[in-house]
mmCIF file of C-alpha atoms and ligand atoms in Angstrom:
data_model
loop_
_atom_site.group_PDB
_atom_site.id
_atom_site.type_symbol
_atom_site.label_atom_id
_atom_site.label_comp_id
_atom_site.label_asym_id
_atom_site.label_seq_id
_atom_site.Cartn_x
_atom_site.Cartn_y
_atom_site.Cartn_z
ATOM 1 C CA UNK A 1 86.978 -18.739 89.185
ATOM 2 C CA UNK A 2 89.782 -20.779 90.779
ATOM 3 C CA UNK A 3 90.140 -22.837 87.637
ATOM 4 C CA UNK A 4 90.430 -19.641 85.615
ATOM 5 C CA UNK A 5 93.180 -18.194 87.816
ATOM 6 C CA UNK A 6 95.065 -21.476 87.784
ATOM 7 C CA UNK A 7 94.816 -21.661 83.986
ATOM 8 C CA UNK A 8 95.945 -18.061 83.647
ATOM 9 C CA UNK A 9 98.992 -18.780 85.788
ATOM 10 C CA UNK A 10 99.843 -21.876 83.787
ATOM 11 C CA UNK A 11 99.631 -19.888 80.569
ATOM 12 C CA UNK A 12 101.844 -17.110 81.929
ATOM 13 C CA UNK A 13 104.479 -19.495 83.269
ATOM 14 C CA UNK A 14 104.668 -21.513 80.050
ATOM 15 C CA UNK A 15 104.696 -18.303 77.979
ATOM 16 C CA UNK A 16 107.617 -16.998 79.962
ATOM 17 C CA UNK A 17 109.519 -20.263 79.556
ATOM 18 C CA UNK A 18 108.845 -20.167 75.804
ATOM 19 C CA UNK A 19 109.780 -16.521 75.509
ATOM 20 C CA UNK A 20 113.031 -16.847 77.441
ATOM 21 C CA UNK A 21 113.911 -20.027 75.529
ATOM 22 C CA UNK A 22 113.620 -18.030 72.323
ATOM 23 C CA UNK A 23 116.167 -15.447 73.351
ATOM 24 C CA UNK A 24 115.448 -12.364 71.272
ATOM 25 C CA UNK A 25 116.902 -8.868 71.174
ATOM 26 C CA UNK A 26 119.617 -9.852 68.668
ATOM 27 C CA UNK A 27 122.711 -7.665 68.498
ATOM 28 C CA UNK A 28 124.052 -8.335 64.984
ATOM 29 C CA UNK A 29 124.723 -5.397 62.674
ATOM 30 C CA UNK A 30 123.456 -5.135 59.081
ATOM 31 C CA UNK A 31 125.444 -4.039 56.001
ATOM 32 C CA UNK A 32 124.112 -0.489 56.443
ATOM 33 C CA UNK A 33 125.420 -0.425 60.016
ATOM 34 C CA UNK A 34 121.974 -0.714 61.647
ATOM 35 C CA UNK A 35 121.820 -2.854 64.788
ATOM 36 C CA UNK A 36 119.399 -5.696 64.047
ATOM 37 C CA UNK A 37 116.544 -6.605 66.357
ATOM 38 C CA UNK A 38 114.567 -9.821 66.845
ATOM 39 C CA UNK A 39 110.970 -9.261 67.851
ATOM 40 C CA UNK A 40 108.298 -11.718 68.974
ATOM 41 C CA UNK A 41 104.670 -11.411 67.827
ATOM 42 C CA UNK A 42 101.833 -13.491 69.294
ATOM 43 C CA UNK A 43 98.224 -14.036 68.244
ATOM 44 C CA UNK A 44 95.447 -16.543 68.800
ATOM 45 C CA UNK A 45 94.625 -17.792 65.288
ATOM 46 C CA UNK A 46 96.007 -20.886 63.565
ATOM 47 C CA UNK A 47 98.424 -20.805 60.627
ATOM 48 C CA UNK A 48 95.548 -21.466 58.182
ATOM 49 C CA UNK A 49 93.727 -18.282 59.209
ATOM 50 C CA UNK A 50 93.739 -15.306 56.776
ATOM 51 C CA UNK A 51 94.964 -12.913 59.479
ATOM 52 C CA UNK A 52 97.964 -15.169 60.149
ATOM 53 C CA UNK A 53 98.797 -15.087 56.443
ATOM 54 C CA UNK A 54 98.799 -11.288 56.457
ATOM 55 C CA UNK A 55 100.939 -11.204 59.591
ATOM 56 C CA UNK A 56 103.453 -13.379 57.748
ATOM 57 C CA UNK A 57 103.371 -10.793 54.970
ATOM 58 C CA UNK A 58 104.013 -8.108 57.605
ATOM 59 C CA UNK A 59 107.098 -9.937 58.914
ATOM 60 C CA UNK A 60 108.372 -10.485 55.357
ATOM 61 C CA UNK A 61 108.003 -6.798 54.494
ATOM 62 C CA UNK A 62 109.608 -5.712 57.778
ATOM 63 C CA UNK A 63 112.646 -7.894 57.054
ATOM 64 C CA UNK A 64 113.006 -6.886 53.420
ATOM 65 C CA UNK A 65 112.431 -3.186 53.893
ATOM 66 C CA UNK A 66 114.795 -2.927 56.869
ATOM 67 C CA UNK A 67 117.711 -4.587 55.070
ATOM 68 C CA UNK A 68 117.276 -7.571 57.438
ATOM 69 C CA UNK A 69 117.525 -5.420 60.564
ATOM 70 C CA UNK A 70 113.978 -6.135 61.808
ATOM 71 C CA UNK A 71 113.249 -9.833 62.283
ATOM 72 C CA UNK A 72 109.828 -10.730 63.574
ATOM 73 C CA UNK A 73 109.045 -14.249 64.763
ATOM 74 C CA UNK A 74 105.353 -15.144 64.911
ATOM 75 C CA UNK A 75 103.868 -17.323 67.686
ATOM 76 C CA UNK A 76 100.373 -18.299 66.401
ATOM 77 C CA UNK A 77 97.548 -20.435 67.834
ATOM 78 C CA UNK A 78 97.471 -18.866 71.280
ATOM 79 C CA UNK A 79 100.826 -20.489 72.148
ATOM 80 C CA UNK A 80 101.630 -17.535 74.385
ATOM 81 C CA UNK A 81 98.143 -17.282 75.841
ATOM 82 C CA UNK A 82 94.721 -15.857 75.151
ATOM 83 C CA UNK A 83 94.313 -12.230 74.069
ATOM 84 C CA UNK A 84 94.241 -10.852 77.638
ATOM 85 C CA UNK A 85 97.443 -12.715 78.495
ATOM 86 C CA UNK A 86 99.367 -11.483 75.474
ATOM 87 C CA UNK A 87 98.282 -7.876 76.005
ATOM 88 C CA UNK A 88 99.661 -8.122 79.555
ATOM 89 C CA UNK A 89 102.923 -9.616 78.240
ATOM 90 C CA UNK A 90 103.218 -6.721 75.782
ATOM 91 C CA UNK A 91 102.503 -4.195 78.553
ATOM 92 C CA UNK A 92 105.323 -5.569 80.665
ATOM 93 C CA UNK A 93 107.706 -5.697 77.694
ATOM 94 C CA UNK A 94 108.086 -9.500 77.951
ATOM 95 C CA UNK A 95 106.546 -9.755 74.475
ATOM 96 C CA UNK A 96 107.157 -7.202 71.698
ATOM 97 C CA UNK A 97 104.076 -7.426 69.506
ATOM 98 C CA UNK A 98 100.602 -8.929 69.567
ATOM 99 C CA UNK A 99 97.650 -9.043 67.220
ATOM 100 C CA UNK A 100 94.429 -8.847 69.214
ATOM 101 C CA UNK A 101 90.840 -7.815 68.668
ATOM 102 C CA UNK A 102 90.025 -4.143 69.370
ATOM 103 C CA UNK A 103 87.359 -5.473 71.758
ATOM 104 C CA UNK A 104 90.023 -7.112 73.932
ATOM 105 C CA UNK A 105 91.886 -3.798 74.202
ATOM 106 C CA UNK A 106 88.897 -2.046 75.713
ATOM 107 C CA UNK A 107 89.719 -3.289 79.260
ATOM 108 C CA UNK A 108 93.177 -1.755 78.939
ATOM 109 C CA UNK A 109 92.268 1.534 77.198
ATOM 110 C CA UNK A 110 88.589 2.408 77.319
ATOM 111 C CA UNK A 111 88.534 4.497 74.132
ATOM 112 C CA UNK A 112 88.860 1.246 72.115
ATOM 113 C CA UNK A 113 85.219 0.627 73.064
ATOM 114 C CA UNK A 114 84.150 2.739 70.068
ATOM 115 C CA UNK A 115 85.146 -0.138 67.743
ATOM 116 C CA UNK A 116 82.736 -2.518 69.484
ATOM 117 C CA UNK A 117 79.715 -0.231 69.353
ATOM 118 C CA UNK A 118 77.140 -2.207 67.361
ATOM 119 C CA UNK A 119 76.290 -0.668 63.987
ATOM 120 C CA UNK A 120 78.766 2.189 64.452
ATOM 121 C CA UNK A 121 79.970 1.371 60.928
ATOM 122 C CA UNK A 122 77.198 1.563 58.352
ATOM 123 C CA UNK A 123 78.950 -0.446 55.634
ATOM 124 C CA UNK A 124 82.283 -2.042 54.819
ATOM 125 C CA UNK A 125 83.235 1.087 52.867
ATOM 126 C CA UNK A 126 82.512 3.257 55.892
ATOM 127 C CA UNK A 127 84.548 0.909 58.112
ATOM 128 C CA UNK A 128 87.543 1.014 55.746
ATOM 129 C CA UNK A 129 87.299 4.824 55.448
ATOM 130 C CA UNK A 130 87.400 5.210 59.215
ATOM 131 C CA UNK A 131 90.215 2.727 59.780
ATOM 132 C CA UNK A 132 92.354 4.176 56.983
ATOM 133 C CA UNK A 133 91.605 7.898 57.201
ATOM 134 C CA UNK A 134 90.271 8.925 60.567
ATOM 135 C CA UNK A 135 92.475 11.111 62.783
ATOM 136 C CA UNK A 136 90.618 9.742 65.806
ATOM 137 C CA UNK A 137 91.844 6.215 65.081
ATOM 138 C CA UNK A 138 95.431 7.479 64.964
ATOM 139 C CA UNK A 139 94.845 9.321 68.241
ATOM 140 C CA UNK A 140 93.385 6.248 69.966
ATOM 141 C CA UNK A 141 96.375 4.170 68.790
ATOM 142 C CA UNK A 142 98.699 6.375 70.862
ATOM 143 C CA UNK A 143 96.575 6.918 73.973
ATOM 144 C CA UNK A 144 97.859 3.813 75.752
ATOM 145 C CA UNK A 145 101.566 4.749 75.503
ATOM 146 C CA UNK A 146 101.869 5.109 79.284
ATOM 147 C CA UNK A 147 99.961 1.874 79.796
ATOM 148 C CA UNK A 148 102.745 -0.057 78.072
ATOM 149 C CA UNK A 149 101.680 -0.304 74.431
ATOM 150 C CA UNK A 150 100.670 1.582 71.318
ATOM 151 C CA UNK A 151 98.928 0.344 68.175
ATOM 152 C CA UNK A 152 100.665 0.189 64.807
ATOM 153 C CA UNK A 153 97.721 -0.585 62.576
ATOM 154 C CA UNK A 154 94.761 -2.801 61.844
ATOM 155 C CA UNK A 155 93.652 -5.878 59.900
ATOM 156 C CA UNK A 156 90.122 -6.515 58.698
ATOM 157 C CA UNK A 157 88.402 -9.164 60.796
ATOM 158 C CA UNK A 158 85.104 -8.958 58.940
ATOM 159 C CA UNK A 159 81.563 -8.597 60.040
ATOM 160 C CA UNK A 160 80.258 -10.292 63.156
ATOM 161 C CA UNK A 161 76.984 -12.226 63.222
ATOM 162 C CA UNK A 162 75.117 -14.216 65.849
ATOM 163 C CA UNK A 163 75.231 -18.028 65.715
ATOM 164 C CA UNK A 164 73.450 -20.648 67.769
ATOM 165 C CA UNK A 165 73.019 -24.428 67.894
ATOM 166 C CA UNK A 166 70.114 -24.490 65.461
ATOM 167 C CA UNK A 167 67.808 -21.585 66.308
ATOM 168 C CA UNK A 168 67.435 -18.822 63.749
ATOM 169 C CA UNK A 169 67.481 -15.474 65.539
ATOM 170 C CA UNK A 170 64.884 -13.471 63.628
ATOM 171 C CA UNK A 171 64.432 -10.663 66.116
ATOM 172 C CA UNK A 172 65.772 -9.550 69.526
ATOM 173 C CA UNK A 173 62.878 -11.498 71.106
ATOM 174 C CA UNK A 174 64.443 -14.769 69.917
ATOM 175 C CA UNK A 175 67.576 -14.070 71.977
ATOM 176 C CA UNK A 176 65.621 -13.970 75.253
ATOM 177 C CA UNK A 177 67.122 -16.395 77.761
ATOM 178 C CA UNK A 178 69.929 -17.409 75.403
ATOM 179 C CA UNK A 179 73.484 -17.377 76.711
ATOM 180 C CA UNK A 180 75.588 -15.786 73.996
ATOM 181 C CA UNK A 181 79.364 -15.738 74.280
ATOM 182 C CA UNK A 182 80.908 -12.327 73.757
ATOM 183 C CA UNK A 183 84.457 -11.035 73.888
ATOM 184 C CA UNK A 184 85.742 -9.757 77.231
ATOM 185 C CA UNK A 185 84.489 -6.241 76.453
ATOM 186 C CA UNK A 186 81.951 -4.189 78.417
ATOM 187 C CA UNK A 187 80.538 -2.825 75.151
ATOM 188 C CA UNK A 188 79.949 -6.301 73.731
ATOM 189 C CA UNK A 189 78.332 -7.368 77.007
ATOM 190 C CA UNK A 190 76.018 -4.323 76.886
ATOM 191 C CA UNK A 191 75.335 -5.012 73.204
ATOM 192 C CA UNK A 192 73.999 -8.551 73.714
ATOM 193 C CA UNK A 193 71.931 -7.341 76.703
ATOM 194 C CA UNK A 194 70.450 -4.566 74.551
ATOM 195 C CA UNK A 195 69.787 -7.089 71.784
ATOM 196 C CA UNK A 196 67.777 -9.208 74.253
ATOM 197 C CA UNK A 197 70.208 -12.044 75.131
ATOM 198 C CA UNK A 198 72.321 -13.045 78.154
ATOM 199 C CA UNK A 199 75.953 -12.157 77.459
ATOM 200 C CA UNK A 200 78.649 -14.613 78.594
ATOM 201 C CA UNK A 201 82.123 -13.120 78.260
ATOM 202 C CA UNK A 202 84.923 -15.628 77.750
ATOM 203 C CA UNK A 203 88.212 -16.048 75.882
ATOM 204 C CA UNK A 204 87.992 -17.176 72.253
ATOM 205 C CA UNK A 205 89.849 -20.417 72.919
ATOM 206 C CA UNK A 206 87.075 -21.643 75.240
ATOM 207 C CA UNK A 207 84.161 -21.102 72.851
ATOM 208 C CA UNK A 208 84.183 -24.421 70.944
ATOM 209 C CA UNK A 209 84.025 -26.587 74.063
ATOM 210 C CA UNK A 210 81.493 -24.279 75.715
ATOM 211 C CA UNK A 211 79.183 -24.608 72.700
ATOM 212 C CA UNK A 212 79.700 -28.351 72.611
ATOM 213 C CA UNK A 213 78.960 -28.757 76.311
ATOM 214 C CA UNK A 214 75.954 -26.425 76.270
ATOM 215 C CA UNK A 215 77.593 -23.936 78.656
ATOM 216 C CA UNK A 216 76.544 -21.310 76.107
ATOM 217 C CA UNK A 217 73.712 -21.394 73.555
ATOM 218 C CA UNK A 218 75.545 -19.370 70.959
ATOM 219 C CA UNK A 219 78.196 -16.827 70.138
ATOM 220 C CA UNK A 220 78.839 -14.075 67.601
ATOM 221 C CA UNK A 221 81.730 -13.737 65.219
ATOM 222 C CA UNK A 222 82.874 -13.562 61.621
ATOM 223 C CA UNK A 223 82.512 -16.548 59.269
ATOM 224 C CA UNK A 224 86.048 -17.893 59.863
ATOM 225 C CA UNK A 225 85.098 -18.742 63.472
ATOM 226 C CA UNK A 226 82.644 -21.310 62.077
ATOM 227 C CA UNK A 227 85.037 -22.867 59.603
ATOM 228 C CA UNK A 228 88.716 -22.220 60.360
ATOM 229 C CA UNK A 229 88.008 -22.415 64.118
ATOM 230 C CA UNK A 230 85.412 -25.156 63.528
ATOM 231 C CA UNK A 231 82.563 -23.711 65.629
ATOM 232 C CA UNK A 232 80.286 -24.695 62.723
ATOM 233 C CA UNK A 233 80.692 -28.322 63.827
ATOM 234 C CA UNK A 234 78.633 -27.480 66.914
ATOM 235 C CA UNK A 235 76.621 -24.407 65.843
ATOM 236 C CA UNK A 236 74.492 -24.660 62.722
ATOM 237 C CA UNK A 237 72.442 -21.434 62.563
ATOM 238 C CA UNK A 238 74.291 -18.298 61.447
ATOM 239 C CA UNK A 239 71.997 -15.271 61.491
ATOM 240 C CA UNK A 240 73.249 -12.248 59.567
ATOM 241 C CA UNK A 241 72.728 -9.637 62.267
ATOM 242 C CA UNK A 242 75.849 -7.884 60.903
ATOM 243 C CA UNK A 243 76.114 -6.025 64.208
ATOM 244 C CA UNK A 244 79.836 -5.243 64.354
ATOM 245 C CA UNK A 245 82.973 -4.815 62.314
ATOM 246 C CA UNK A 246 85.637 -5.160 65.014
ATOM 247 C CA UNK A 247 89.138 -4.647 63.607
ATOM 248 C CA UNK A 248 92.115 -6.717 64.647
ATOM 249 C CA UNK A 249 94.819 -4.427 65.999
ATOM 250 C CA UNK A 250 98.591 -4.905 65.991
ATOM 251 C CA UNK A 251 100.070 -3.553 69.212
ATOM 252 C CA UNK A 252 103.712 -3.028 70.161
ATOM 253 C CA UNK A 253 105.201 -2.742 73.626
ATOM 254 C CA UNK A 254 106.210 0.835 74.534
ATOM 255 C CA UNK A 255 109.460 -0.626 75.909
ATOM 256 C CA UNK A 256 110.257 -2.248 72.551
ATOM 257 C CA UNK A 257 109.178 0.807 70.560
ATOM 258 C CA UNK A 258 111.422 3.140 72.541
ATOM 259 C CA UNK A 259 114.448 0.936 71.797
ATOM 260 C CA UNK A 260 114.002 0.998 68.004
ATOM 261 C CA UNK A 261 115.749 3.430 65.669
ATOM 262 C CA UNK A 262 113.606 5.896 63.712
ATOM 263 C CA UNK A 263 114.146 3.980 60.496
ATOM 264 C CA UNK A 264 113.112 0.689 62.165
ATOM 265 C CA UNK A 265 109.971 2.399 63.467
ATOM 266 C CA UNK A 266 109.187 3.653 59.946
ATOM 267 C CA UNK A 267 109.792 0.208 58.510
ATOM 268 C CA UNK A 268 107.362 -1.407 60.943
ATOM 269 C CA UNK A 269 104.757 1.305 60.338
ATOM 270 C CA UNK A 270 105.039 0.820 56.558
ATOM 271 C CA UNK A 271 104.976 -2.953 56.801
ATOM 272 C CA UNK A 272 101.690 -2.822 58.750
ATOM 273 C CA UNK A 273 100.199 -0.339 56.319
ATOM 274 C CA UNK A 274 101.117 -2.415 53.267
ATOM 275 C CA UNK A 275 100.084 -5.751 54.739
ATOM 276 C CA UNK A 276 96.838 -4.243 56.065
ATOM 277 C CA UNK A 277 96.054 -3.077 52.530
ATOM 278 C CA UNK A 278 96.854 -6.421 50.870
ATOM 279 C CA UNK A 279 94.936 -8.165 53.665
ATOM 280 C CA UNK A 280 91.679 -6.670 52.362
ATOM 281 C CA UNK A 281 91.855 -9.002 49.350
ATOM 282 C CA UNK A 282 93.100 -11.926 51.431
ATOM 283 C CA UNK A 283 90.069 -11.428 53.678
ATOM 284 C CA UNK A 284 87.564 -11.024 50.827
ATOM 285 C CA UNK A 285 88.810 -14.237 49.191
ATOM 286 C CA UNK A 286 88.666 -16.054 52.529
ATOM 287 C CA UNK A 287 85.084 -14.957 53.178
ATOM 288 C CA UNK A 288 84.007 -16.419 49.822
ATOM 289 C CA UNK A 289 85.680 -19.764 50.378
ATOM 290 C CA UNK A 290 84.684 -19.953 54.057
ATOM 291 C CA UNK A 291 81.024 -19.351 53.204
ATOM 292 C CA UNK A 292 81.190 -22.419 50.971
ATOM 293 C CA UNK A 293 83.043 -24.363 53.659
ATOM 294 C CA UNK A 294 80.373 -23.409 56.221
ATOM 295 C CA UNK A 295 77.644 -24.657 53.926
ATOM 296 C CA UNK A 296 79.473 -27.979 53.594
ATOM 297 C CA UNK A 297 79.571 -28.209 57.391
ATOM 298 C CA UNK A 298 75.780 -27.933 57.349
ATOM 299 C CA UNK A 299 75.637 -24.347 58.628
ATOM 300 C CA UNK A 300 72.526 -22.444 57.500
ATOM 301 C CA UNK A 301 72.769 -18.696 56.925
ATOM 302 C CA UNK A 302 69.721 -16.573 57.638
ATOM 303 C CA UNK A 303 69.145 -13.073 56.299
ATOM 304 C CA UNK A 304 66.940 -10.996 58.558
ATOM 305 C CA UNK A 305 65.450 -7.543 58.975
ATOM 306 C CA UNK A 306 68.232 -5.839 60.967
ATOM 307 C CA UNK A 307 66.159 -2.787 61.891
ATOM 308 C CA UNK A 308 65.014 -4.006 65.362
ATOM 309 C CA UNK A 309 68.660 -4.828 66.237
ATOM 310 C CA UNK A 310 69.840 -1.422 65.014
ATOM 311 C CA UNK A 311 67.143 0.276 67.126
ATOM 312 C CA UNK A 312 68.091 -1.796 70.172
ATOM 313 C CA UNK A 313 71.717 -0.666 69.824
ATOM 314 C CA UNK A 314 70.994 3.076 69.673
ATOM 315 C CA UNK A 315 71.124 3.725 73.449
ATOM 316 C CA UNK A 316 74.716 2.399 73.446
ATOM 317 C CA UNK A 317 75.714 5.107 70.987
ATOM 318 C CA UNK A 318 74.008 7.771 73.109
ATOM 319 C CA UNK A 319 75.746 6.554 76.291
ATOM 320 C CA UNK A 320 79.122 6.489 74.558
ATOM 321 C CA UNK A 321 78.816 10.065 73.296
ATOM 322 C CA UNK A 322 77.770 11.261 76.764
ATOM 323 C CA UNK A 323 80.842 9.736 78.451
ATOM 324 C CA UNK A 324 83.131 12.672 77.639
ATOM 325 C CA UNK A 325 84.005 15.297 75.048
ATOM 326 C CA UNK A 326 86.728 13.285 73.287
ATOM 327 C CA UNK A 327 84.392 10.321 72.844
ATOM 328 C CA UNK A 328 81.823 12.670 71.322
ATOM 329 C CA UNK A 329 84.505 13.981 68.967
ATOM 330 C CA UNK A 330 85.618 10.438 67.991
ATOM 331 C CA UNK A 331 82.039 9.386 67.356
ATOM 332 C CA UNK A 332 81.317 12.417 65.178
ATOM 333 C CA UNK A 333 84.564 11.910 63.278
ATOM 334 C CA UNK A 334 83.635 8.263 62.636
ATOM 335 C CA UNK A 335 80.201 9.256 61.340
ATOM 336 C CA UNK A 336 81.711 11.951 59.111
ATOM 337 C CA UNK A 337 83.648 9.235 57.259
ATOM 338 C CA UNK A 338 80.393 7.686 56.037
ATOM 339 C CA UNK A 339 80.517 9.292 52.603
HETATM 340 C C1 LIG B 1 87.923 -12.523 65.947
HETATM 341 C C2 LIG B 1 89.235 -11.834 66.154
HETATM 342 C C3 LIG B 1 90.048 -12.500 67.237
HETATM 343 C C4 LIG B 1 89.219 -12.628 68.501
HETATM 344 C C5 LIG B 1 87.911 -13.309 68.205
HETATM 345 C C6 LIG B 1 86.996 -13.352 69.441
HETATM 346 O O1 LIG B 1 88.103 -13.781 65.410
HETATM 347 O O2 LIG B 1 89.958 -11.811 64.948
HETATM 348 O O3 LIG B 1 91.195 -11.727 67.476
HETATM 349 O O4 LIG B 1 89.894 -13.348 69.492
HETATM 350 O O5 LIG B 1 87.236 -12.634 67.183
HETATM 351 O O6 LIG B 1 85.790 -13.323 69.267
HETATM 352 O O7 LIG B 1 87.509 -13.439 70.558
#
């Protein structure tokens, strides 16, 4: 615990030094008379990750479409901290933008828990329909305004599967006694419990070493975690439980948002929409090449009968719907998009 607090402090102090060293909040004026702004965006993936590539596309579009008045600088690789840290920086207005997993947002705005419900999306098509067309998603994006941030849009982060050192997880019984890393999300914790394992919540940046040192027996994530993030060096069995599609979400500080002109707000909203759309292909291509890369690393992929996992997850859906009327409405809206 002490080590964690100390680490957290170190991250925050160094992030602040980095952020203040970068200045920001430029005051130049563009040819159309718009005051230009410099914004900082942080995320935890490396520059070779498909989501980073699409965030670069986002910054390019924002610059071009705003006549150079919106300049976004990206801080990748967790330079400004783990997902919890950067959400806090965004809340306080120290950082303008962050790309984080919807699961990480759940501790800050509970309605995000819907995205982590296992098997809430029945297929990739259903997932895309919900993320692109559901009114509930747009409503959830704005709910946290008074908590210091809102969401601007989403990026596909694929399907999550369970992986372990070398044990194929054929059924929930095989997870008994296994410590499985999950995101810091109550829903993901409840999910692994329901699926028969022992959930161990921790930040993404700690997973590789924890697998290597045997602190955990496994984790669950999309294929890029095994290859781009190299977990496949220490975990060789990838079981296609296909339990979640958790979107990556781009959040903006309410303080930053309130300072932008209407046209700058529109530009950012469009840039996310366009880059989120082009990201679908970037992601699909990455999945293909990363599956090959995983095989080369010696990772074995196991197809299983998902039915027992789907059954085990059902009580989580029932509990979610019972929480309150808006959650029931969100859930029904999500299901209605499964056309
Ligand atoms: C995905 C997601 C990250 C997140 C990670 C995790 O890779 O894109 O934003 O940090 O999962 O499991 O923590």
